[in-house]
PDB file of C-alpha atoms in Angstrom:
ATOM      1  CA  MET A   1     109.832 132.725 111.368  1.00 55.00           C
ATOM      2  CA  ASN A   2     112.379 134.520 112.669  1.00 62.00           C
ATOM      3  CA  VAL A   3     114.840 133.015 115.229  1.00 64.00           C
ATOM      4  CA  ILE A   4     112.712 133.970 118.246  1.00 69.00           C
ATOM      5  CA  GLN A   5     109.873 131.689 117.003  1.00 68.00           C
ATOM      6  CA  LEU A   6     111.966 129.212 115.453  1.00 65.00           C
ATOM      7  CA  SER A   7     113.533 128.581 119.705  1.00 68.00           C
ATOM      8  CA  ASP A   8     109.834 129.029 120.492  1.00 72.00           C
ATOM      9  CA  LEU A   9     109.159 125.931 117.745  1.00 65.00           C
ATOM     10  CA  VAL A  10     112.212 123.593 119.177  1.00 65.00           C
ATOM     11  CA  ALA A  11     111.238 124.586 122.903  1.00 69.00           C
ATOM     12  CA  TYR A  12     107.614 122.897 121.334  1.00 64.00           C
ATOM     13  CA  LEU A  13     108.800 119.871 120.009  1.00 62.00           C
ATOM     14  CA  LYS A  14     110.910 119.023 123.264  1.00 64.00           C
ATOM     15  CA  THR A  15     107.391 119.787 125.187  1.00 68.00           C
ATOM     16  CA  PHE A  16     105.006 117.731 122.499  1.00 59.00           C
ATOM     17  CA  ILE A  17     107.816 114.620 123.354  1.00 58.00           C
ATOM     18  CA  ILE A  18     107.117 114.770 126.531  1.00 60.00           C
ATOM     19  CA  GLU A  19     103.479 114.941 126.076  1.00 61.00           C
ATOM     20  CA  ILE A  20     103.133 111.909 123.945  1.00 53.00           C
ATOM     21  CA  SER A  21     104.231 110.020 126.578  1.00 57.00           C
ATOM     22  CA  PRO A  22     106.223 110.198 129.985  1.00 58.00           C
ATOM     23  CA  GLU A  23     108.576 107.525 128.874  1.00 56.00           C
ATOM     24  CA  PHE A  24     110.159 110.071 125.813  1.00 58.00           C
ATOM     25  CA  GLN A  25     112.074 112.178 129.142  1.00 64.00           C
ATOM     26  CA  LEU A  26     114.604 109.650 127.796  1.00 65.00           C
ATOM     27  CA  LEU A  27     114.657 110.335 124.274  1.00 62.00           C
ATOM     28  CA  ASN A  28     114.419 114.224 125.456  1.00 63.00           C
ATOM     29  CA  ASN A  29     117.704 113.444 126.897  1.00 69.00           C
ATOM     30  CA  LEU A  30     119.621 112.349 124.673  1.00 67.00           C
ATOM     31  CA  ILE A  31     118.651 113.991 122.284  1.00 63.00           C
ATOM     32  CA  ASP A  32     120.066 117.251 125.125  1.00 66.00           C
ATOM     33  CA  THR A  33     123.219 115.308 125.321  1.00 71.00           C
ATOM     34  CA  LYS A  34     124.376 112.822 122.531  1.00 68.00           C
ATOM     35  CA  LEU A  35     123.034 115.185 118.994  1.00 64.00           C
ATOM     36  CA  PRO A  36     125.585 117.151 119.934  1.00 66.00           C
ATOM     37  CA  THR A  37     128.597 114.872 119.090  1.00 70.00           C
ATOM     38  CA  MET A  38     126.195 113.236 116.587  1.00 70.00           C
ATOM     39  CA  VAL A  39     126.641 115.860 113.826  1.00 72.00           C
ATOM     40  CA  ASP A  40     130.321 114.821 112.913  1.00 75.00           C
ATOM     41  CA  ILE A  41     128.358 111.659 111.840  1.00 73.00           C
ATOM     42  CA  LEU A  42     126.075 113.089 109.714  1.00 72.00           C
ATOM     43  CA  PRO A  43     127.105 113.904 106.608  1.00 69.00           C
ATOM     44  CA  ALA A  44     129.560 116.290 105.963  1.00 70.00           C
ATOM     45  CA  GLN A  45     127.459 119.121 103.384  1.00 73.00           C
ATOM     46  CA  TYR A  46     124.816 118.673 106.197  1.00 74.00           C
ATOM     47  CA  GLY A  47     127.096 118.237 109.514  1.00 78.00           C
ATOM     48  CA  ASP A  48     128.327 121.597 108.122  1.00 83.00           C
ATOM     49  CA  GLU A  49     125.980 123.336 108.245  1.00 78.00           C
ATOM     50  CA  MET A  50     123.357 122.993 110.426  1.00 77.00           C
ATOM     51  CA  LYS A  51     126.912 123.521 112.709  1.00 83.00           C
ATOM     52  CA  GLY A  52     126.572 127.185 110.962  1.00 83.00           C
ATOM     53  CA  SER A  53     123.551 127.125 111.916  1.00 79.00           C
ATOM     54  CA  SER A  54     123.486 127.601 115.988  1.00 79.00           C
ATOM     55  CA  GLN A  55     126.535 129.851 115.234  1.00 81.00           C
ATOM     56  CA  ALA A  56     124.298 132.474 113.226  1.00 79.00           C
ATOM     57  CA  PHE A  57     121.211 131.504 114.780  1.00 75.00           C
ATOM     58  CA  GLY A  58     122.529 131.386 118.610  1.00 78.00           C
ATOM     59  CA  LEU A  59     121.192 128.718 118.926  1.00 77.00           C
ATOM     60  CA  PRO A  60     122.481 125.838 120.719  1.00 76.00           C
ATOM     61  CA  LEU A  61     123.247 122.720 118.123  1.00 78.00           C
ATOM     62  CA  ASP A  62     121.973 120.201 119.814  1.00 73.00           C
ATOM     63  CA  GLU A  63     118.188 121.721 119.590  1.00 72.00           C
ATOM     64  CA  ILE A  64     119.335 122.893 115.459  1.00 73.00           C
ATOM     65  CA  VAL A  65     119.993 118.865 115.603  1.00 70.00           C
ATOM     66  CA  LEU A  66     116.312 118.161 116.362  1.00 66.00           C
ATOM     67  CA  TYR A  67     114.737 120.530 114.056  1.00 62.00           C
ATOM     68  CA  ASN A  68     116.767 119.267 111.328  1.00 64.00           C
ATOM     69  CA  ILE A  69     116.186 115.217 111.925  1.00 59.00           C
ATOM     70  CA  PHE A  70     112.068 116.275 113.276  1.00 57.00           C
ATOM     71  CA  TYR A  71     119.754 124.405  95.706  1.00 44.00           C
ATOM     72  CA  GLU A  72     120.922 125.737  93.701  1.00 41.00           C
ATOM     73  CA  ILE A  73     124.258 124.648  91.714  1.00 44.00           C
ATOM     74  CA  SER A  74     126.382 125.663  89.261  1.00 45.00           C
ATOM     75  CA  SER A  75     123.389 129.074  88.544  1.00 46.00           C
ATOM     76  CA  LEU A  76     120.645 126.469  87.665  1.00 58.00           C
ATOM     77  CA  VAL A  77     117.906 125.584  89.220  1.00 64.00           C
ATOM     78  CA  LEU A  78     117.393 122.127  90.320  1.00 71.00           C
ATOM     79  CA  PHE A  79     114.676 122.165  92.853  1.00 77.00           C
ATOM     80  CA  LYS A  80     112.586 124.205  94.881  1.00 79.00           C
ATOM     81  CA  THR A  81     111.638 123.628  98.051  1.00 79.00           C
ATOM     82  CA  THR A  82     109.564 124.805 101.221  1.00 73.00           C
ATOM     83  CA  THR A  83     111.523 125.031 104.322  1.00 70.00           C
ATOM     84  CA  PHE A  84     111.802 127.428 107.479  1.00 70.00           C
ATOM     85  CA  LEU A  85     114.211 128.940 108.974  1.00 60.00           C
ATOM     86  CA  GLY A  86     117.062 127.275 109.877  1.00 66.00           C
ATOM     87  CA  TYR A  87     115.965 123.259 108.553  1.00 73.00           C
ATOM     88  CA  ILE A  88     118.467 122.248 105.799  1.00 76.00           C
ATOM     89  CA  GLY A  89     116.121 119.341 104.887  1.00 81.00           C
ATOM     90  CA  SER A  90     113.251 118.540 102.352  1.00 86.00           C
ATOM     91  CA  LEU A  91     109.216 117.439 103.530  1.00 86.00           C
ATOM     92  CA  THR A  92     108.395 118.649  99.719  1.00 89.00           C
ATOM     93  CA  GLY A  93     110.314 118.765  97.056  1.00 89.00           C
ATOM     94  CA  ILE A  94     109.416 120.485  92.667  1.00 90.00           C
ATOM     95  CA  LYS A  95     111.595 119.589  89.837  1.00 90.00           C
ATOM     96  CA  PRO A  96     110.198 122.522  87.904  1.00 88.00           C
ATOM     97  CA  GLY A  97     108.473 120.032  84.586  1.00 89.00           C
ATOM     98  CA  ILE A  98     109.993 117.004  85.927  1.00 91.00           C
ATOM     99  CA  PHE A  99     108.408 115.958  88.932  1.00 92.00           C
ATOM    100  CA  ASN A 100     106.507 116.827  92.609  1.00 91.00           C
ATOM    101  CA  ILE A 101     107.567 114.938  95.698  1.00 93.00           C
ATOM    102  CA  SER A 102     105.775 115.357  98.693  1.00 91.00           C
ATOM    103  CA  ILE A 103     105.800 113.538 101.634  1.00 89.00           C
ATOM    104  CA  ASN A 104     103.524 111.696 104.635  1.00 89.00           C
ATOM    105  CA  GLU A 105     104.038 110.626 107.901  1.00 87.00           C
ATOM    106  CA  ARG A 106     102.770 106.887 108.181  1.00 89.00           C
ATOM    107  CA  ASN A 107     101.283 105.456 111.437  1.00 85.00           C
ATOM    108  CA  SER A 108     103.265 101.755 113.078  1.00 78.00           C
ATOM    109  CA  LEU A 109     104.580  99.682 115.746  1.00 71.00           C
ATOM    110  CA  LYS A 110     108.096 100.930 114.315  1.00 70.00           C
ATOM    111  CA  CYS A 111     108.004 104.927 114.872  1.00 71.00           C
ATOM    112  CA  GLY A 112     110.551 107.349 114.086  1.00 71.00           C
ATOM    113  CA  TYR A 113     111.562 107.059 117.775  1.00 74.00           C
ATOM    114  CA  ILE A 114     112.888 103.566 117.934  1.00 81.00           C
ATOM    115  CA  GLY A 115     114.706 104.491 114.587  1.00 81.00           C
ATOM    116  CA  LEU A 116     116.751 107.532 116.072  1.00 79.00           C
ATOM    117  CA  ILE A 117     117.616 105.366 119.226  1.00 80.00           C
ATOM    118  CA  GLU A 118     118.510 103.010 117.341  1.00 83.00           C
ATOM    119  CA  TRP A 119     120.782 104.881 115.271  1.00 80.00           C
ATOM    120  CA  ILE A 120     121.975 106.773 117.609  1.00 78.00           C
ATOM    121  CA  PHE A 121     123.398 104.375 119.829  1.00 84.00           C
ATOM    122  CA  ASN A 122     124.412 103.306 116.614  1.00 82.00           C
ATOM    123  CA  ILE A 123     122.080 100.200 116.601  1.00 84.00           C
ATOM    124  CA  ASN A 124     121.900 100.707 113.344  1.00 85.00           C
ATOM    125  CA  ARG A 125     123.448 103.460 111.040  1.00 85.00           C
ATOM    126  CA  ASN A 126     121.943 101.860 107.688  1.00 86.00           C
ATOM    127  CA  GLN A 127     119.041 103.961 108.197  1.00 88.00           C
ATOM    128  CA  SER A 128     118.377 107.560 106.495  1.00 88.00           C
ATOM    129  CA  PHE A 129     116.698 110.699 107.724  1.00 88.00           C
ATOM    130  CA  ILE A 130     113.386 111.083 105.116  1.00 88.00           C
ATOM    131  CA  THR A 131     114.377 114.508 105.016  1.00 87.00           C
ATOM    132  CA  PHE A 132     117.996 114.243 103.886  1.00 88.00           C
ATOM    133  CA  VAL A 133     117.231 111.486 101.751  1.00 91.00           C
ATOM    134  CA  ILE A 134     114.450 113.465  99.663  1.00 92.00           C
ATOM    135  CA  ARG A 135     116.540 116.726  99.633  1.00 89.00           C
ATOM    136  CA  ASP A 136     119.688 114.580  97.880  1.00 90.00           C
ATOM    137  CA  MET A 137     117.109 112.891  96.019  1.00 92.00           C
ATOM    138  CA  LEU A 138     115.523 115.915  94.384  1.00 90.00           C
ATOM    139  CA  THR A 139     119.169 117.753  94.085  1.00 88.00           C
ATOM    140  CA  LYS A 140     120.555 113.792  92.092  1.00 88.00           C
ATOM    141  CA  SER A 141     117.288 113.013  90.260  1.00 91.00           C
ATOM    142  CA  ASP A 142     115.962 114.496  87.300  1.00 90.00           C
ATOM    143  CA  SER A 143     113.276 111.401  86.743  1.00 91.00           C
ATOM    144  CA  TYR A 144     110.017 110.156  87.692  1.00 91.00           C
ATOM    145  CA  ASP A 145     111.943 106.249  87.196  1.00 92.00           C
ATOM    146  CA  GLU A 146     115.025 107.959  88.880  1.00 93.00           C
ATOM    147  CA  THR A 147     113.079 108.819  91.997  1.00 93.00           C
ATOM    148  CA  VAL A 148     111.203 105.602  92.463  1.00 93.00           C
ATOM    149  CA  LYS A 149     114.372 103.611  92.261  1.00 94.00           C
ATOM    150  CA  TYR A 150     116.417 106.104  94.243  1.00 93.00           C
ATOM    151  CA  LEU A 151     113.140 106.007  96.786  1.00 94.00           C
ATOM    152  CA  ALA A 152     113.264 102.542  96.980  1.00 93.00           C
ATOM    153  CA  ASP A 153     116.713 101.861  97.729  1.00 93.00           C
ATOM    154  CA  VAL A 154     117.268 103.506 100.523  1.00 92.00           C
ATOM    155  CA  SER A 155     116.283 102.110 104.325  1.00 91.00           C
ATOM    156  CA  LEU A 156     114.849 105.097 106.170  1.00 90.00           C
ATOM    157  CA  LEU A 157     114.556 106.081 110.151  1.00 87.00           C
ATOM    158  CA  ALA A 158     111.026 106.384 110.193  1.00 86.00           C
ATOM    159  CA  PRO A 159     108.300 104.873 107.991  1.00 89.00           C
ATOM    160  CA  CYS A 160     106.321 107.191 105.512  1.00 90.00           C
ATOM    161  CA  TYR A 161     104.284 107.599 102.223  1.00 92.00           C
ATOM    162  CA  TYR A 162     106.101 108.989  98.979  1.00 93.00           C
ATOM    163  CA  ILE A 163     103.317 110.688  97.008  1.00 92.00           C
ATOM    164  CA  ILE A 164     105.200 111.655  93.377  1.00 92.00           C
ATOM    165  CA  ALA A 165     103.378 113.429  90.636  1.00 90.00           C
ATOM    166  CA  VAL A 166     104.496 114.507  87.337  1.00 89.00           C
ATOM    167  CA  PRO A 167     103.018 116.504  84.235  1.00 86.00           C
ATOM    168  CA  LYS A 168     101.598 114.211  81.880  1.00 78.00           C
ATOM    169  CA  ALA A 169      97.958 113.970  81.073  1.00 66.00           C
ATOM    170  CA  GLY A 170      94.982 111.921  82.354  1.00 60.00           C
ATOM    171  CA  GLN A 171      97.062 112.322  86.063  1.00 56.00           C
ATOM    172  CA  VAL A 172      94.937 110.362  88.923  1.00 56.00           C
ATOM    173  CA  ARG A 173      94.163 112.681  92.025  1.00 61.00           C
ATOM    174  CA  ALA A 174      95.730 110.365  94.975  1.00 73.00           C
ATOM    175  CA  SER A 175      94.158 110.715  98.524  1.00 79.00           C
ATOM    176  CA  GLN A 176      97.002 109.883 101.367  1.00 86.00           C
ATOM    177  CA  THR A 177      96.523 110.963 105.548  1.00 86.00           C
ATOM    178  CA  ASN A 178      99.323 108.817 107.943  1.00 87.00           C
ATOM    179  CA  TYR A 179      97.766 104.758 107.413  1.00 88.00           C
ATOM    180  CA  ASP A 180      97.505 103.352 104.509  1.00 89.00           C
ATOM    181  CA  ASN A 181      95.316 104.137 102.037  1.00 88.00           C
ATOM    182  CA  TRP A 182      93.722 100.568 100.764  1.00 89.00           C
ATOM    183  CA  LYS A 183      92.652  99.030 104.548  1.00 91.00           C
ATOM    184  CA  LYS A 184      89.674 100.633 106.863  1.00 91.00           C
ATOM    185  CA  GLN A 185      90.831 103.638 107.880  1.00 92.00           C
ATOM    186  CA  PRO A 186      90.799 104.122 112.259  1.00 91.00           C
ATOM    187  CA  ILE A 187      87.781 105.178 112.903  1.00 91.00           C
ATOM    188  CA  TYR A 188      89.148 107.793 115.579  1.00 90.00           C
ATOM    189  CA  ASP A 189      91.170 109.269 113.198  1.00 91.00           C
ATOM    190  CA  ASP A 190      89.106 108.917 109.212  1.00 92.00           C
ATOM    191  CA  ARG A 191      90.180 112.457 107.033  1.00 92.00           C
ATOM    192  CA  LEU A 192      90.598 109.670 104.211  1.00 91.00           C
ATOM    193  CA  THR A 193      86.645 109.262 103.609  1.00 92.00           C
ATOM    194  CA  PRO A 194      85.679 113.049 103.599  1.00 91.00           C
ATOM    195  CA  CYS A 195      88.308 113.886 101.441  1.00 90.00           C
ATOM    196  CA  MET A 196      88.067 111.448  99.278  1.00 88.00           C
ATOM    197  CA  LYS A 197      83.620 112.806  99.376  1.00 89.00           C
ATOM    198  CA  CYS A 198      85.212 116.404  98.441  1.00 87.00           C
ATOM    199  CA  MET A 199      86.855 115.522  95.067  1.00 84.00           C
ATOM    200  CA  GLU A 200      84.700 113.441  93.839  1.00 84.00           C
ATOM    201  CA  ALA A 201      82.637 115.995  94.788  1.00 84.00           C
ATOM    202  CA  LYS A 202      84.921 118.536  92.653  1.00 78.00           C
ATOM    203  CA  GLY A 203      85.170 116.628  89.339  1.00 76.00           C
ATOM    204  CA  LYS A 204      88.694 116.467  87.690  1.00 73.00           C
ATOM    205  CA  ASN A 205      87.160 119.482  85.626  1.00 76.00           C
ATOM    206  CA  GLN A 206      87.411 121.890  88.769  1.00 78.00           C
ATOM    207  CA  VAL A 207      90.305 120.806  90.650  1.00 80.00           C
ATOM    208  CA  THR A 208      92.428 124.335  91.321  1.00 83.00           C
ATOM    209  CA  PHE A 209      95.428 125.623  93.444  1.00 84.00           C
ATOM    210  CA  GLN A 210      92.162 127.121  95.734  1.00 88.00           C
ATOM    211  CA  SER A 211      89.465 124.544  95.322  1.00 86.00           C
ATOM    212  CA  LEU A 212      92.659 121.286  96.652  1.00 86.00           C
ATOM    213  CA  PHE A 213      93.587 124.111  99.396  1.00 89.00           C
ATOM    214  CA  ASN A 214      89.819 124.517 100.774  1.00 89.00           C
ATOM    215  CA  VAL A 215      90.132 120.309 100.748  1.00 88.00           C
ATOM    216  CA  LEU A 216      93.552 120.066 102.562  1.00 89.00           C
ATOM    217  CA  SER A 217      92.698 123.020 105.114  1.00 89.00           C
ATOM    218  CA  SER A 218      89.021 122.332 106.162  1.00 88.00           C
ATOM    219  CA  ARG A 219      88.677 119.539 108.956  1.00 88.00           C
ATOM    220  CA  PRO A 220      89.018 117.046 109.278  1.00 89.00           C
ATOM    221  CA  MET A 221      92.165 117.340 107.164  1.00 89.00           C
ATOM    222  CA  PRO A 222      94.878 119.012 109.054  1.00 88.00           C
ATOM    223  CA  ASN A 223      95.360 117.623 112.406  1.00 83.00           C
ATOM    224  CA  LYS A 224      97.317 118.831 115.245  1.00 79.00           C
ATOM    225  CA  GLU A 225     100.490 116.699 113.915  1.00 79.00           C
ATOM    226  CA  THR A 226     100.301 119.129 110.766  1.00 83.00           C
ATOM    227  CA  VAL A 227     102.800 120.635 109.325  1.00 80.00           C
ATOM    228  CA  TYR A 228     101.600 122.282 106.368  1.00 81.00           C
ATOM    229  CA  ILE A 229      99.872 122.352 103.998  1.00 85.00           C
ATOM    230  CA  SER A 230     102.106 123.575 100.185  1.00 85.00           C
ATOM    231  CA  LEU A 231      99.898 122.564  96.498  1.00 87.00           C
ATOM    232  CA  MET A 232     102.295 122.080  93.398  1.00 87.00           C
ATOM    233  CA  GLU A 233     102.494 122.127  90.113  1.00 86.00           C
ATOM    234  CA  PRO A 234     105.445 120.310  88.056  1.00 87.00           C
ATOM    235  CA  ALA A 235     104.949 121.209  84.918  1.00 86.00           C
ATOM    236  CA  THR A 236     105.507 125.029  85.395  1.00 85.00           C
ATOM    237  CA  GLY A 237     107.232 124.076  89.483  1.00 82.00           C
ATOM    238  CA  ARG A 238     104.683 126.670  90.443  1.00 81.00           C
ATOM    239  CA  PRO A 239     104.593 126.571  94.355  1.00 76.00           C
ATOM    240  CA  TRP A 240     101.351 127.859  96.544  1.00 70.00           C
TER     241      TRP A 240
END
């Protein structure tokens, strides 16, 4: 992704917010007026990186902040993540030989827009941005147990599902969309049932990166809100 594509993506994101519902025009106005001043409230490393990205890419600071809210240290690779130009958070990540993690949006009445408005107006700033939480966790956590405890103790700005895999024998296949998988899926967006049928047809002996990608990239699994498809192997740290 180059700078022009990044600028186009941010412009589309703003338009998309309004298309969901005209009431979100208020949120769009807040983004333009409030977010540039909010950057100094974020943890220093994130705020500084966003300011640097704004200068490097020649994009307004409010757009860089919007893009980021919706390593290597001491010469050691701490984790790997799939990301975009100018994006400093993590939606997925691998700690080679330890675990990998990804997140899915959880559809609920308390959506991320409510949490963002609460944060902007200082109604509740104890909530954390999910992608920053994932990056912090990948930096600090060295085991599955540490990861689960770290994530369980954090209050999030928007609801989500964490999917964590470890390199142990007898792994369990888990299918997760944007709804609680232990409940009946909505008839207008049931992607879980066809996904499970495809995985059951494959069988555990036929699960490969290619076969998983074929399932995840086939309709109806992706939808208009799908950000990207990422496959990860925790034992080797291999992304795909």
